[in-house]
Short mmCIF file of C-alpha atoms and ligand atoms in Angstrom, two decimals:
data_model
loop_
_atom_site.label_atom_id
_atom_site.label_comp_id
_atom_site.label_asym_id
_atom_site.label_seq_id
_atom_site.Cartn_x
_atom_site.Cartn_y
_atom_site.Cartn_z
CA UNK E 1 -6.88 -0.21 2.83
CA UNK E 2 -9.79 1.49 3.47
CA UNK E 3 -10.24 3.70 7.21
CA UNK E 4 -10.17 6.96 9.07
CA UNK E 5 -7.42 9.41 10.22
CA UNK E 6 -7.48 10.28 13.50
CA UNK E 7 -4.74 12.21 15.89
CA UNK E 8 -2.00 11.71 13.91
CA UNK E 9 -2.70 7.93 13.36
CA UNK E 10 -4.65 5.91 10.75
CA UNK E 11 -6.98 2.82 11.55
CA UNK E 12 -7.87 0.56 9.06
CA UNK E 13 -11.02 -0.79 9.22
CA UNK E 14 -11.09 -2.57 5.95
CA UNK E 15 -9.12 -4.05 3.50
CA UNK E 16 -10.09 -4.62 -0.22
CA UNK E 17 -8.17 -7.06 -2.34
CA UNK E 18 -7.73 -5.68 -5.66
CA UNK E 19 -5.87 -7.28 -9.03
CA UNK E 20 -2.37 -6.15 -9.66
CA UNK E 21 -2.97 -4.37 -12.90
CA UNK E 22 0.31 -4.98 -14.47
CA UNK E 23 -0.40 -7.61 -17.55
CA UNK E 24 2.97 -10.35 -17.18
CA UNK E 25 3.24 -12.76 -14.96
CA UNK E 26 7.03 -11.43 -14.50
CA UNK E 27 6.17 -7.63 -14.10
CA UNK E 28 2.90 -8.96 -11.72
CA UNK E 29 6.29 -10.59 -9.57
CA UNK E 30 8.13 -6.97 -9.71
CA UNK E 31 6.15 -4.50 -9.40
CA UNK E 32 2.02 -4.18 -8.81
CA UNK E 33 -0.34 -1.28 -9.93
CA UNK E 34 -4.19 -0.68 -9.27
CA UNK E 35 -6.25 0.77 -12.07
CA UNK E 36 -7.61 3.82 -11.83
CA UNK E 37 -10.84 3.21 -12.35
CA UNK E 38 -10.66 0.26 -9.57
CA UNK E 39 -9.12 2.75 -7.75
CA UNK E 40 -12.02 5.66 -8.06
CA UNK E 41 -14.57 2.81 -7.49
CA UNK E 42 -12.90 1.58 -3.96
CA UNK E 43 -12.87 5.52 -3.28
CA UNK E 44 -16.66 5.73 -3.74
CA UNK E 45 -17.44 2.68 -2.11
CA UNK E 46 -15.57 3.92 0.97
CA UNK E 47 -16.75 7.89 1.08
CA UNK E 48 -20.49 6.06 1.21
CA UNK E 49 -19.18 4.66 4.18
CA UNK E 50 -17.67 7.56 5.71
CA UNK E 51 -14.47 6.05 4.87
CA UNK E 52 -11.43 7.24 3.12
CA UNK E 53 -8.07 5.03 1.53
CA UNK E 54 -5.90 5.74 3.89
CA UNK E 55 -3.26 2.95 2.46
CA UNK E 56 -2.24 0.26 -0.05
CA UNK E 57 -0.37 -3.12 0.81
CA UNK E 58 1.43 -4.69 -1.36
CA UNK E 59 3.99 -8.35 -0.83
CA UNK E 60 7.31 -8.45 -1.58
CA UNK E 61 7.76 -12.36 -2.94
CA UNK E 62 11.07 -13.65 -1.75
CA UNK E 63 12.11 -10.34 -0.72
CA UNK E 64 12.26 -7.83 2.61
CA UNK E 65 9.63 -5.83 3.55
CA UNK E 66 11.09 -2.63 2.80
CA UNK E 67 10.51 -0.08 -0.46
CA UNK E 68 11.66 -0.39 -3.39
CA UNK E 69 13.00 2.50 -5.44
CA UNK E 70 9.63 1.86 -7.63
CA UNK E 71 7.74 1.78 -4.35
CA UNK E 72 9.25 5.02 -3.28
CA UNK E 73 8.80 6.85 -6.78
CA UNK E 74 4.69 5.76 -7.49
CA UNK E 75 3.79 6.62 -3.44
CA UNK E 76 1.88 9.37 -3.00
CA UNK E 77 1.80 11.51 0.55
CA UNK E 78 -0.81 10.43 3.35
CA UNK E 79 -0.55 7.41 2.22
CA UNK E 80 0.46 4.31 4.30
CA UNK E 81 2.28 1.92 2.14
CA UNK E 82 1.94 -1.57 3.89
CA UNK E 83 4.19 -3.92 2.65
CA UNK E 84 4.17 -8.29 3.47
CA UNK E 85 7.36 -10.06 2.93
CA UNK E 86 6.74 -13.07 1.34
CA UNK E 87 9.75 -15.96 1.40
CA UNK E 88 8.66 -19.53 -0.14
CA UNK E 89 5.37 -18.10 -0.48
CA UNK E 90 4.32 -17.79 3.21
CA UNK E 91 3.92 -14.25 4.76
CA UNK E 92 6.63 -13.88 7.33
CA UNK E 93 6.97 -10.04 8.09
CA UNK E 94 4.58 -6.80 7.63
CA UNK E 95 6.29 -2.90 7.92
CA UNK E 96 4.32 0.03 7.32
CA UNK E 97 5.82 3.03 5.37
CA UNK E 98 4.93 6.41 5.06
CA UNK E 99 6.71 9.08 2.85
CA UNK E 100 8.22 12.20 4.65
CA UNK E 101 8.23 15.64 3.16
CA UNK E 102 11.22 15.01 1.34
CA UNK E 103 9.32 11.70 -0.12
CA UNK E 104 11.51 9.53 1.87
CA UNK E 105 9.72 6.43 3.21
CA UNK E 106 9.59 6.21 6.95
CA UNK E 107 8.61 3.20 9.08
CA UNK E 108 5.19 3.65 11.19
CA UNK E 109 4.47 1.65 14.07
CA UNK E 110 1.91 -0.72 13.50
CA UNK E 111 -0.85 -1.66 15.83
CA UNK E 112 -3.15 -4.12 16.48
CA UNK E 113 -6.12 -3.34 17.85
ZN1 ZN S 1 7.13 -2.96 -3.39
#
Protein backbone atom coordinates (compact mmCIF):
# COMPACT_ATOMS: atom_id res chain seq x y z
CA UNK A 1 0.00 0.00 0.00
CA UNK A 2 1.53 2.87 -1.08
CA UNK A 3 0.69 6.66 0.91
CA UNK A 4 1.69 9.32 3.37
CA UNK A 5 1.89 9.59 7.21
CA UNK A 6 0.31 12.25 8.60
CA UNK A 7 -0.68 13.14 12.50
CA UNK A 8 -0.43 9.97 13.75
CA UNK A 9 -2.50 8.34 10.90
CA UNK A 10 -1.64 6.81 7.49
CA UNK A 11 -3.70 7.36 4.16
CA UNK A 12 -3.36 5.19 1.48
CA UNK A 13 -3.57 6.54 -1.68
CA UNK A 14 -2.59 3.56 -3.69
CA UNK A 15 -2.51 0.08 -3.73
CA UNK A 16 -0.16 -2.15 -5.86
CA UNK A 17 -0.95 -5.79 -6.39
CA UNK A 18 2.10 -7.72 -6.22
CA UNK A 19 2.75 -11.82 -6.68
CA UNK A 20 3.02 -13.79 -3.52
CA UNK A 21 6.58 -14.88 -3.90
CA UNK A 22 6.33 -18.14 -2.17
CA UNK A 23 6.75 -20.99 -5.11
CA UNK A 24 3.70 -23.89 -3.98
CA UNK A 25 0.47 -23.58 -4.52
CA UNK A 26 0.08 -24.88 -0.72
CA UNK A 27 2.68 -22.45 0.91
CA UNK A 28 1.04 -19.49 -1.67
CA UNK A 29 -2.43 -20.70 0.62
CA UNK A 30 -0.32 -20.29 4.06
CA UNK A 31 1.72 -17.85 4.05
CA UNK A 32 2.65 -14.91 1.22
CA UNK A 33 6.04 -13.02 0.74
CA UNK A 34 7.04 -10.07 -1.68
CA UNK A 35 10.47 -10.17 -3.23
CA UNK A 36 12.79 -7.88 -2.47
CA UNK A 37 13.58 -6.63 -5.45
CA UNK A 38 9.63 -6.11 -6.20
CA UNK A 39 9.73 -4.67 -3.06
CA UNK A 40 12.73 -1.92 -3.72
CA UNK A 41 11.05 -1.29 -7.14
CA UNK A 42 7.39 -0.38 -5.55
CA UNK A 43 9.66 1.79 -3.08
CA UNK A 44 11.13 3.77 -6.00
CA UNK A 45 8.13 4.02 -7.87
CA UNK A 46 6.44 5.58 -4.85
CA UNK A 47 9.44 8.08 -3.45
CA UNK A 48 9.07 9.54 -7.33
CA UNK A 49 5.77 10.21 -6.27
CA UNK A 50 6.35 11.65 -3.02
CA UNK A 51 5.01 8.55 -1.66
CA UNK A 52 6.20 6.09 0.85
CA UNK A 53 4.83 2.09 1.71
CA UNK A 54 3.16 2.75 4.46
CA UNK A 55 1.48 -0.98 4.48
CA UNK A 56 1.01 -4.48 3.00
CA UNK A 57 -2.41 -6.44 2.76
CA UNK A 58 -2.53 -9.67 2.62
CA UNK A 59 -6.11 -12.39 2.65
CA UNK A 60 -6.56 -14.88 4.91
CA UNK A 61 -8.49 -17.79 2.63
CA UNK A 62 -11.06 -19.46 4.78
CA UNK A 63 -9.73 -17.91 7.77
CA UNK A 64 -10.25 -14.61 10.28
CA UNK A 65 -8.79 -11.57 9.67
CA UNK A 66 -6.46 -11.53 12.41
CA UNK A 67 -2.35 -12.32 12.49
CA UNK A 68 -0.92 -15.13 12.35
CA UNK A 69 2.10 -16.06 14.45
CA UNK A 70 4.02 -15.87 10.86
CA UNK A 71 2.28 -12.57 10.31
CA UNK A 72 3.42 -11.29 13.63
CA UNK A 73 7.14 -12.64 13.33
CA UNK A 74 7.95 -11.20 9.34
CA UNK A 75 6.09 -7.53 10.31
CA UNK A 76 8.21 -4.91 10.54
CA UNK A 77 7.34 -1.50 12.72
CA UNK A 78 5.42 1.47 10.90
CA UNK A 79 4.01 -0.78 9.04
CA UNK A 80 0.19 -1.29 8.65
CA UNK A 81 -0.50 -4.87 8.05
CA UNK A 82 -4.00 -5.00 6.30
CA UNK A 83 -5.41 -8.19 6.33
CA UNK A 84 -8.99 -9.52 4.05
CA UNK A 85 -10.71 -12.52 5.33
CA UNK A 86 -11.57 -14.56 2.68
CA UNK A 87 -14.42 -17.53 3.35
CA UNK A 88 -15.58 -19.51 0.03
CA UNK A 89 -13.48 -17.21 -1.78
CA UNK A 90 -15.45 -13.93 -1.35
CA UNK A 91 -13.92 -11.09 0.82
CA UNK A 92 -16.11 -10.74 3.85
CA UNK A 93 -14.04 -8.74 6.53
CA UNK A 94 -10.84 -6.26 6.41
CA UNK A 95 -8.79 -5.35 10.04
CA UNK A 96 -5.82 -3.34 10.03
CA UNK A 97 -2.84 -4.23 12.33
CA UNK A 98 -0.05 -2.45 13.51
CA UNK A 99 2.81 -3.84 15.77
CA UNK A 100 3.36 -2.12 19.22
CA UNK A 101 6.75 -1.65 20.77
CA UNK A 102 6.73 -4.92 22.19
CA UNK A 103 5.92 -6.25 18.42
CA UNK A 104 2.50 -7.11 19.43
CA UNK A 105 -0.08 -6.50 16.66
CA UNK A 106 -2.69 -3.95 17.51
CA UNK A 107 -5.95 -3.24 15.65
CA UNK A 108 -6.13 0.39 13.89
CA UNK A 109 -9.25 1.92 13.01
CA UNK A 110 -9.83 1.98 9.53
CA UNK A 111 -11.31 4.77 7.54
CA UNK A 112 -12.83 5.49 4.56
CA UNK A 113 -12.41 8.49 3.11
ZN1 LIG B 1 -1.49 -13.62 7.41
Amino acid sequence: MLGYLANESKTVVEVMPTENAWSEEDSKRRRYAIAPEILLKVQKQARDRSLNIIGIYHSHPDNPAIPSESDRFLAWQEYSYIIVSVPNGKALELKSWCLDKNHQFQEEEIEIA
